[in-house]
PDB file of C-alpha atoms in Angstrom:
ATOM      1  CA  MET E   1      48.317 -62.604  22.717  1.00  0.00           C
ATOM      2  CA  LYS E   2      48.574 -58.938  23.465  1.00  0.00           C
ATOM      3  CA  THR E   3      48.292 -58.137  27.244  1.00  0.00           C
ATOM      4  CA  VAL E   4      46.507 -54.874  28.487  1.00  0.00           C
ATOM      5  CA  SER E   5      47.003 -53.229  31.521  1.00  0.00           C
ATOM      6  CA  ALA E   6      44.855 -50.698  32.875  1.00  0.00           C
ATOM      7  CA  ALA E   7      45.146 -48.091  35.693  1.00  0.00           C
ATOM      8  CA  LEU E   8      42.584 -46.000  36.061  1.00  0.00           C
ATOM      9  CA  PHE E   9      42.689 -43.066  38.805  1.00  0.00           C
ATOM     10  CA  PHE E  10      40.402 -40.734  40.093  1.00  0.00           C
ATOM     11  CA  ALA E  11      40.431 -37.455  41.031  1.00  0.00           C
ATOM     12  CA  LEU E  12      38.027 -34.993  42.625  1.00  0.00           C
ATOM     13  CA  ILE E  13      39.454 -31.390  42.256  1.00  0.00           C
ATOM     14  CA  GLY E  14      35.967 -30.016  44.001  1.00  0.00           C
ATOM     15  CA  THR E  15      33.202 -27.674  42.098  1.00  0.00           C
ATOM     16  CA  ALA E  16      31.557 -24.921  43.466  1.00  0.00           C
ATOM     17  CA  ALA E  17      27.979 -24.276  43.288  1.00  0.00           C
ATOM     18  CA  ALA E  18      26.992 -22.258  40.050  1.00  0.00           C
ATOM     19  CA  ALA E  19      26.823 -18.409  41.297  1.00  0.00           C
ATOM     20  CA  GLU E  20      22.726 -17.592  41.237  1.00  0.00           C
ATOM     21  CA  SER E  21      22.080 -14.870  38.306  1.00  0.00           C
ATOM     22  CA  CYS E  22      19.690 -12.050  39.403  1.00  0.00           C
ATOM     23  CA  PRO E  23      16.927 -12.850  37.979  1.00  0.00           C
ATOM     24  CA  ASP E  24      14.861  -9.879  35.765  1.00  0.00           C
ATOM     25  CA  GLU E  25      12.119  -8.660  37.355  1.00  0.00           C
ATOM     26  CA  LEU E  26      12.990  -7.611  41.171  1.00  0.00           C
ATOM     27  CA  PRO E  27      10.619  -7.607  44.062  1.00  0.00           C
ATOM     28  CA  GLY E  28      11.549  -4.023  45.439  1.00  0.00           C
ATOM     29  CA  LYS E  29      10.904  -0.428  43.227  1.00  0.00           C
ATOM     30  CA  VAL E  30      11.550   3.100  44.328  1.00  0.00           C
ATOM     31  CA  GLU E  31      11.251   5.960  42.821  1.00  0.00           C
ATOM     32  CA  LEU E  32      12.406   9.609  41.683  1.00  0.00           C
ATOM     33  CA  ASP E  33       9.847  11.742  40.215  1.00  0.00           C
ATOM     34  CA  PHE E  34      12.904  13.183  37.658  1.00  0.00           C
ATOM     35  CA  GLY E  35      12.230   9.600  35.599  1.00  0.00           C
ATOM     36  CA  LEU E  36      14.099   7.509  37.464  1.00  0.00           C
ATOM     37  CA  ALA E  37      13.436   4.167  39.238  1.00  0.00           C
ATOM     38  CA  PHE E  38      15.673   1.357  41.385  1.00  0.00           C
ATOM     39  CA  HIS E  39      14.378  -2.021  40.893  1.00  0.00           C
ATOM     40  CA  TYR E  40      15.877  -4.365  43.316  1.00  0.00           C
ATOM     41  CA  GLY E  41      15.831  -7.468  45.095  1.00  0.00           C
ATOM     42  CA  ILE E  42      18.395  -9.862  47.556  1.00  0.00           C
ATOM     43  CA  LEU E  43      19.765 -12.794  46.918  1.00  0.00           C
ATOM     44  CA  GLU E  44      20.103 -14.596  50.721  1.00  0.00           C
ATOM     45  CA  THR E  45      22.281 -17.712  49.471  1.00  0.00           C
ATOM     46  CA  GLU E  46      24.729 -15.331  48.131  1.00  0.00           C
ATOM     47  CA  GLN E  47      24.334 -12.249  50.551  1.00  0.00           C
ATOM     48  CA  ALA E  48      24.116 -10.100  47.246  1.00  0.00           C
ATOM     49  CA  LEU E  49      21.886  -6.769  45.852  1.00  0.00           C
ATOM     50  CA  CYS E  50      20.430  -7.544  42.567  1.00  0.00           C
ATOM     51  CA  GLY E  51      19.766  -3.560  41.489  1.00  0.00           C
ATOM     52  CA  LYS E  52      18.526  -2.439  38.194  1.00  0.00           C
ATOM     53  CA  LEU E  53      18.212   1.539  37.646  1.00  0.00           C
ATOM     54  CA  VAL E  54      15.544   2.561  35.108  1.00  0.00           C
ATOM     55  CA  SER E  55      16.115   5.766  33.218  1.00  0.00           C
ATOM     56  CA  ASP E  56      13.222   7.499  31.215  1.00  0.00           C
ATOM     57  CA  THR E  57      15.700   9.456  29.241  1.00  0.00           C
ATOM     58  CA  GLU E  58      18.929   7.701  27.338  1.00  0.00           C
ATOM     59  CA  VAL E  59      22.016   9.155  30.261  1.00  0.00           C
ATOM     60  CA  TRP E  60      23.873   8.302  32.510  1.00  0.00           C
ATOM     61  CA  VAL E  61      22.987   6.788  35.377  1.00  0.00           C
ATOM     62  CA  GLY E  62      24.254   6.089  39.174  1.00  0.00           C
ATOM     63  CA  PHE E  63      23.307   4.663  42.608  1.00  0.00           C
ATOM     64  CA  ALA E  64      24.721   5.369  46.217  1.00  0.00           C
ATOM     65  CA  ALA E  65      25.262   3.988  49.690  1.00  0.00           C
ATOM     66  CA  GLN E  66      26.621   5.946  52.869  1.00  0.00           C
ATOM     67  CA  PRO E  67      26.414   4.607  56.487  1.00  0.00           C
ATOM     68  CA  GLU E  68      23.849   4.932  58.169  1.00  0.00           C
ATOM     69  CA  GLY E  69      22.667   8.622  59.053  1.00  0.00           C
ATOM     70  CA  LYS E  70      25.286   9.989  56.234  1.00  0.00           C
ATOM     71  CA  LYS E  71      23.009  11.719  54.433  1.00  0.00           C
ATOM     72  CA  GLN E  72      25.227  13.239  51.448  1.00  0.00           C
ATOM     73  CA  MET E  73      26.974  12.409  47.919  1.00  0.00           C
ATOM     74  CA  ILE E  74      30.918  12.885  49.592  1.00  0.00           C
ATOM     75  CA  ASP E  75      32.757   9.558  51.020  1.00  0.00           C
ATOM     76  CA  ALA E  76      29.417   7.519  48.716  1.00  0.00           C
ATOM     77  CA  ASN E  77      30.451   4.606  47.591  1.00  0.00           C
ATOM     78  CA  ALA E  78      28.601   4.223  43.595  1.00  0.00           C
ATOM     79  CA  VAL E  79      27.668   2.098  40.764  1.00  0.00           C
ATOM     80  CA  ILE E  80      27.693   4.271  38.066  1.00  0.00           C
ATOM     81  CA  ALA E  81      26.516   3.417  34.341  1.00  0.00           C
ATOM     82  CA  LEU E  82      27.900   5.106  31.278  1.00  0.00           C
ATOM     83  CA  PRO E  83      26.286   3.671  28.592  1.00  0.00           C
ATOM     84  CA  GLU E  84      28.951   4.385  25.482  1.00  0.00           C
ATOM     85  CA  ALA E  85      31.525   2.735  27.218  1.00  0.00           C
ATOM     86  CA  ASN E  86      29.499   0.608  27.739  1.00  0.00           C
ATOM     87  CA  THR E  87      30.609  -0.014  31.536  1.00  0.00           C
ATOM     88  CA  VAL E  88      29.146  -0.173  34.887  1.00  0.00           C
ATOM     89  CA  GLN E  89      31.679  -0.050  37.486  1.00  0.00           C
ATOM     90  CA  GLN E  90      32.452   1.099  41.436  1.00  0.00           C
ATOM     91  CA  TYR E  91      33.438   4.623  42.185  1.00  0.00           C
ATOM     92  CA  THR E  92      34.297   6.763  45.179  1.00  0.00           C
ATOM     93  CA  LEU E  93      32.901  10.268  45.326  1.00  0.00           C
ATOM     94  CA  THR E  94      35.582  12.407  47.232  1.00  0.00           C
ATOM     95  CA  ALA E  95      33.915  15.538  45.195  1.00  0.00           C
ATOM     96  CA  LYS E  96      30.699  17.436  43.936  1.00  0.00           C
ATOM     97  CA  SER E  97      32.645  17.220  40.549  1.00  0.00           C
ATOM     98  CA  ALA E  98      33.965  14.675  37.805  1.00  0.00           C
ATOM     99  CA  VAL E  99      37.354  14.901  39.125  1.00  0.00           C
ATOM    100  CA  GLY E 100      36.474  13.712  42.431  1.00  0.00           C
ATOM    101  CA  ILE E 101      34.462  10.677  40.671  1.00  0.00           C
ATOM    102  CA  VAL E 102      37.313   7.509  40.637  1.00  0.00           C
ATOM    103  CA  PRO E 103      36.983   4.149  40.097  1.00  0.00           C
ATOM    104  CA  THR E 104      37.333   1.646  43.413  1.00  0.00           C
ATOM    105  CA  ASP E 105      40.840  -0.566  43.487  1.00  0.00           C
ATOM    106  CA  SER E 106      38.301  -3.515  43.947  1.00  0.00           C
ATOM    107  CA  GLN E 107      35.634  -4.150  41.007  1.00  0.00           C
ATOM    108  CA  THR E 108      33.101  -6.361  42.397  1.00  0.00           C
ATOM    109  CA  LEU E 109      30.018  -6.365  40.906  1.00  0.00           C
ATOM    110  CA  THR E 110      29.067  -9.095  38.886  1.00  0.00           C
ATOM    111  CA  ASP E 111      25.705  -9.114  36.007  1.00  0.00           C
ATOM    112  CA  THR E 112      26.397  -5.866  35.174  1.00  0.00           C
ATOM    113  CA  THR E 113      24.635  -4.887  31.707  1.00  0.00           C
ATOM    114  CA  VAL E 114      23.491  -1.545  30.468  1.00  0.00           C
ATOM    115  CA  THR E 115      21.231  -1.012  27.487  1.00  0.00           C
ATOM    116  CA  GLN E 116      19.753   2.046  25.901  1.00  0.00           C
ATOM    117  CA  GLU E 117      16.417   1.637  22.969  1.00  0.00           C
ATOM    118  CA  ASP E 118      13.684   3.629  22.693  1.00  0.00           C
ATOM    119  CA  GLY E 119      14.944   6.774  24.905  1.00  0.00           C
ATOM    120  CA  THR E 120      15.623   5.076  28.019  1.00  0.00           C
ATOM    121  CA  THR E 121      18.049   3.833  29.648  1.00  0.00           C
ATOM    122  CA  VAL E 122      18.662   0.773  31.534  1.00  0.00           C
ATOM    123  CA  ALA E 123      21.774  -0.493  33.911  1.00  0.00           C
ATOM    124  CA  THR E 124      21.903  -3.872  36.379  1.00  0.00           C
ATOM    125  CA  PHE E 125      24.417  -5.043  38.020  1.00  0.00           C
ATOM    126  CA  LYS E 126      24.923  -7.119  41.440  1.00  0.00           C
ATOM    127  CA  GLN E 127      26.912  -6.587  44.683  1.00  0.00           C
ATOM    128  CA  PRO E 128      28.217  -8.230  48.085  1.00  0.00           C
ATOM    129  CA  LEU E 129      26.377  -6.718  50.823  1.00  0.00           C
ATOM    130  CA  SER E 130      29.275  -6.717  52.635  1.00  0.00           C
ATOM    131  CA  ASP E 131      31.953  -4.684  49.738  1.00  0.00           C
ATOM    132  CA  ASN E 132      34.671  -1.877  50.155  1.00  0.00           C
ATOM    133  CA  GLY E 133      34.496  -1.595  53.664  1.00  0.00           C
ATOM    134  CA  LEU E 134      30.562  -1.127  53.565  1.00  0.00           C
ATOM    135  CA  THR E 135      27.463  -3.580  54.430  1.00  0.00           C
ATOM    136  CA  LEU E 136      24.578  -2.578  52.653  1.00  0.00           C
ATOM    137  CA  THR E 137      21.809  -2.806  54.968  1.00  0.00           C
ATOM    138  CA  SER E 138      18.306  -1.111  54.916  1.00  0.00           C
ATOM    139  CA  ASN E 139      19.473   1.052  57.473  1.00  0.00           C
ATOM    140  CA  ASN E 140      22.223   2.341  55.444  1.00  0.00           C
ATOM    141  CA  VAL E 141      21.105   5.939  53.360  1.00  0.00           C
ATOM    142  CA  TYR E 142      21.199   5.543  49.200  1.00  0.00           C
ATOM    143  CA  LEU E 143      20.947   7.894  46.875  1.00  0.00           C
ATOM    144  CA  MET E 144      20.156   8.081  43.076  1.00  0.00           C
ATOM    145  CA  ALA E 145      21.107  10.309  40.447  1.00  0.00           C
ATOM    146  CA  LYS E 146      21.012  10.803  36.165  1.00  0.00           C
ATOM    147  CA  GLY E 147      22.807  12.657  34.089  1.00  0.00           C
ATOM    148  CA  THR E 148      22.214  15.505  31.317  1.00  0.00           C
ATOM    149  CA  SER E 149      23.606  12.670  28.636  1.00  0.00           C
ATOM    150  CA  ASN E 150      25.816   9.844  28.300  1.00  0.00           C
ATOM    151  CA  ASN E 151      28.536  11.895  28.968  1.00  0.00           C
ATOM    152  CA  LEU E 152      29.171  12.110  33.161  1.00  0.00           C
ATOM    153  CA  GLY E 153      29.446  15.282  34.279  1.00  0.00           C
ATOM    154  CA  TYR E 154      26.722  17.427  36.567  1.00  0.00           C
ATOM    155  CA  HIS E 155      23.369  15.622  37.433  1.00  0.00           C
ATOM    156  CA  ALA E 156      19.912  16.410  35.758  1.00  0.00           C
ATOM    157  CA  GLY E 157      18.703  15.387  39.169  1.00  0.00           C
ATOM    158  CA  ARG E 158      19.134  13.795  42.391  1.00  0.00           C
ATOM    159  CA  GLY E 159      17.974  11.633  45.420  1.00  0.00           C
ATOM    160  CA  PHE E 160      17.785  10.134  48.803  1.00  0.00           C
ATOM    161  CA  VAL E 161      15.976   6.581  48.662  1.00  0.00           C
ATOM    162  CA  SER E 162      15.434   4.261  51.594  1.00  0.00           C
ATOM    163  CA  LEU E 163      15.430   0.587  50.558  1.00  0.00           C
ATOM    164  CA  ASP E 164      13.755  -2.662  52.468  1.00  0.00           C
ATOM    165  CA  PHE E 165      16.300  -5.741  52.989  1.00  0.00           C
ATOM    166  CA  GLU E 166      14.012  -7.618  54.625  1.00  0.00           C
ATOM    167  CA  THR E 167      10.682  -8.113  52.575  1.00  0.00           C
ATOM    168  CA  ASN E 168      12.559  -7.991  49.205  1.00  0.00           C
ATOM    169  CA  VAL E 169      14.305 -11.338  49.141  1.00  0.00           C
ATOM    170  CA  ILE E 170      14.576 -12.898  45.825  1.00  0.00           C
ATOM    171  CA  SER E 171      13.799 -16.994  46.561  1.00  0.00           C
ATOM    172  CA  SER E 172      16.719 -19.314  44.873  1.00  0.00           C
ATOM    173  CA  SER E 173      15.848 -20.535  41.491  1.00  0.00           C
ATOM    174  CA  THR E 174      19.249 -21.946  40.737  1.00  0.00           C
ATOM    175  CA  GLY E 175      19.441 -25.106  42.911  1.00  0.00           C
ATOM    176  CA  SER E 176      17.877 -27.641  41.636  1.00  0.00           C
ATOM    177  CA  THR E 177      14.972 -29.910  42.999  1.00  0.00           C
ATOM    178  CA  GLU E 178      14.834 -33.496  42.741  1.00  0.00           C
ATOM    179  CA  ALA E 179      11.456 -34.949  43.319  1.00  0.00           C
ATOM    180  CA  PRO E 180      10.287 -36.431  46.864  1.00  0.00           C
ATOM    181  CA  MET E 181      11.263 -40.429  46.968  1.00  0.00           C
ATOM    182  CA  THR E 182       7.670 -42.742  47.480  1.00  0.00           C
ATOM    183  CA  THR E 183       9.204 -45.469  49.092  1.00  0.00           C
ATOM    184  CA  GLY E 184       6.867 -48.366  49.509  1.00  0.00           C
ATOM    185  CA  ALA E 185       3.636 -46.451  48.580  1.00  0.00           C
ATOM    186  CA  THR E 186       0.889 -47.465  46.568  1.00  0.00           C
ATOM    187  CA  GLU E 187      -2.654 -46.455  46.247  1.00  0.00           C
ATOM    188  CA  SER E 188      -5.145 -48.642  48.347  1.00  0.00           C
ATOM    189  CA  GLY E 189      -6.008 -52.483  46.308  1.00  0.00           C
ATOM    190  CA  ALA E 190      -2.406 -51.461  43.801  1.00  0.00           C
ATOM    191  CA  THR E 191       0.433 -54.073  43.539  1.00  0.00           C
ATOM    192  CA  PRO E 192       3.922 -52.197  43.962  1.00  0.00           C
ATOM    193  CA  ALA E 193       5.621 -53.002  40.587  1.00  0.00           C
ATOM    194  CA  THR E 194       8.497 -54.485  40.500  1.00  0.00           C
ATOM    195  CA  GLU E 195      11.537 -53.179  38.397  1.00  0.00           C
ATOM    196  CA  ALA E 196      13.974 -55.292  36.444  1.00  0.00           C
ATOM    197  CA  PRO E 197      17.354 -55.891  38.090  1.00  0.00           C
ATOM    198  CA  PRO E 198      19.872 -53.445  35.936  1.00  0.00           C
ATOM    199  CA  THR E 199      21.942 -54.975  33.547  1.00  0.00           C
ATOM    200  CA  PRO E 200      25.595 -55.227  34.368  1.00  0.00           C
ATOM    201  CA  THR E 201      27.692 -52.952  32.445  1.00  0.00           C
ATOM    202  CA  PRO E 202      30.529 -54.770  30.702  1.00  0.00           C
ATOM    203  CA  PRO E 203      34.051 -54.186  31.048  1.00  0.00           C
ATOM    204  CA  PRO E 204      35.456 -51.864  29.047  1.00  0.00           C
ATOM    205  CA  SER E 205      37.378 -53.709  25.778  1.00  0.00           C
ATOM    206  CA  SER E 206      40.974 -52.953  24.729  1.00  0.00           C
ATOM    207  CA  ALA E 207      40.237 -50.975  22.011  1.00  0.00           C
ATOM    208  CA  SER E 208      37.679 -48.536  24.000  1.00  0.00           C
ATOM    209  CA  LEU E 209      41.058 -48.151  27.060  1.00  0.00           C
ATOM    210  CA  GLN E 210      43.194 -46.867  24.714  1.00  0.00           C
ATOM    211  CA  LYS E 211      40.843 -43.826  23.554  1.00  0.00           C
ATOM    212  CA  ILE E 212      40.331 -42.677  27.399  1.00  0.00           C
ATOM    213  CA  GLY E 213      41.962 -40.215  28.515  1.00  0.00           C
ATOM    214  CA  SER E 214      40.658 -37.317  31.443  1.00  0.00           C
ATOM    215  CA  VAL E 215      36.942 -36.233  30.978  1.00  0.00           C
ATOM    216  CA  LEU E 216      36.214 -32.160  32.193  1.00  0.00           C
ATOM    217  CA  LEU E 217      32.805 -32.162  33.562  1.00  0.00           C
ATOM    218  CA  GLY E 218      31.057 -29.022  35.274  1.00  0.00           C
ATOM    219  CA  GLY E 219      34.167 -27.567  36.595  1.00  0.00           C
ATOM    220  CA  SER E 220      35.803 -31.855  38.084  1.00  0.00           C
ATOM    221  CA  LEU E 221      38.329 -33.858  36.688  1.00  0.00           C
ATOM    222  CA  LEU E 222      36.122 -36.558  37.207  1.00  0.00           C
ATOM    223  CA  LEU E 223      38.719 -39.163  35.237  1.00  0.00           C
ATOM    224  CA  ILE E 224      42.538 -39.971  33.950  1.00  0.00           C
ATOM    225  CA  ALA E 225      43.582 -43.181  33.030  1.00  0.00           C
ATOM    226  CA  THR E 226      46.937 -44.125  31.524  1.00  0.00           C
ATOM    227  CA  LEU E 227      47.893 -47.427  30.074  1.00  0.00           C
ATOM    228  CA  THR E 228      50.416 -50.229  28.921  1.00  0.00           C
ATOM    229  CA  ILE E 229      50.313 -53.003  26.374  1.00  0.00           C
TER     230      ILE E 229
END
């Protein structure tokens, strides 16, 4: 008779909560009169800004932030979408020309997309509120701009806007919730139902033990088995 001995080792690697994605519909909106709108909202759980730039023409589009009271383009922290390159990236604006638009060393944007359809441009991104040395709040100066074509160059229009981070908060949508348990609660006159006891799970056979390896579930290593026969 063969004797099968199995040693089971359980290791919890640790799972991080899944990052929350920006919803399609955002609560806040500001619009400039040259056909450029910015939809936005704040993810409180992640302390991030969800942004969507919408232009009524097929051109590059940009969004930038400055500290409170600094109403100018130079030294702004910018997000620029280039449709032909299919990129939405962060830049530092060091001059009022294309040579002064410098990609930042730290690219922290996520959920980035840029699309063009039916003569319009839509660019989306998610940006940490504390980012590249600047904390984004309602008190910052914000700048929007769009170009004359898809090639990055002088803007066809630009303007300053104010954002309201306190009002335009996005409710959490990724966290799962369970229905509340009603322990011992029944309607008047009703008899609580009794559940049958759970059926014991039989121990694994030697054949099944030979197939046990490691199981990766949700980013965690749940089970490792070593066998000797």
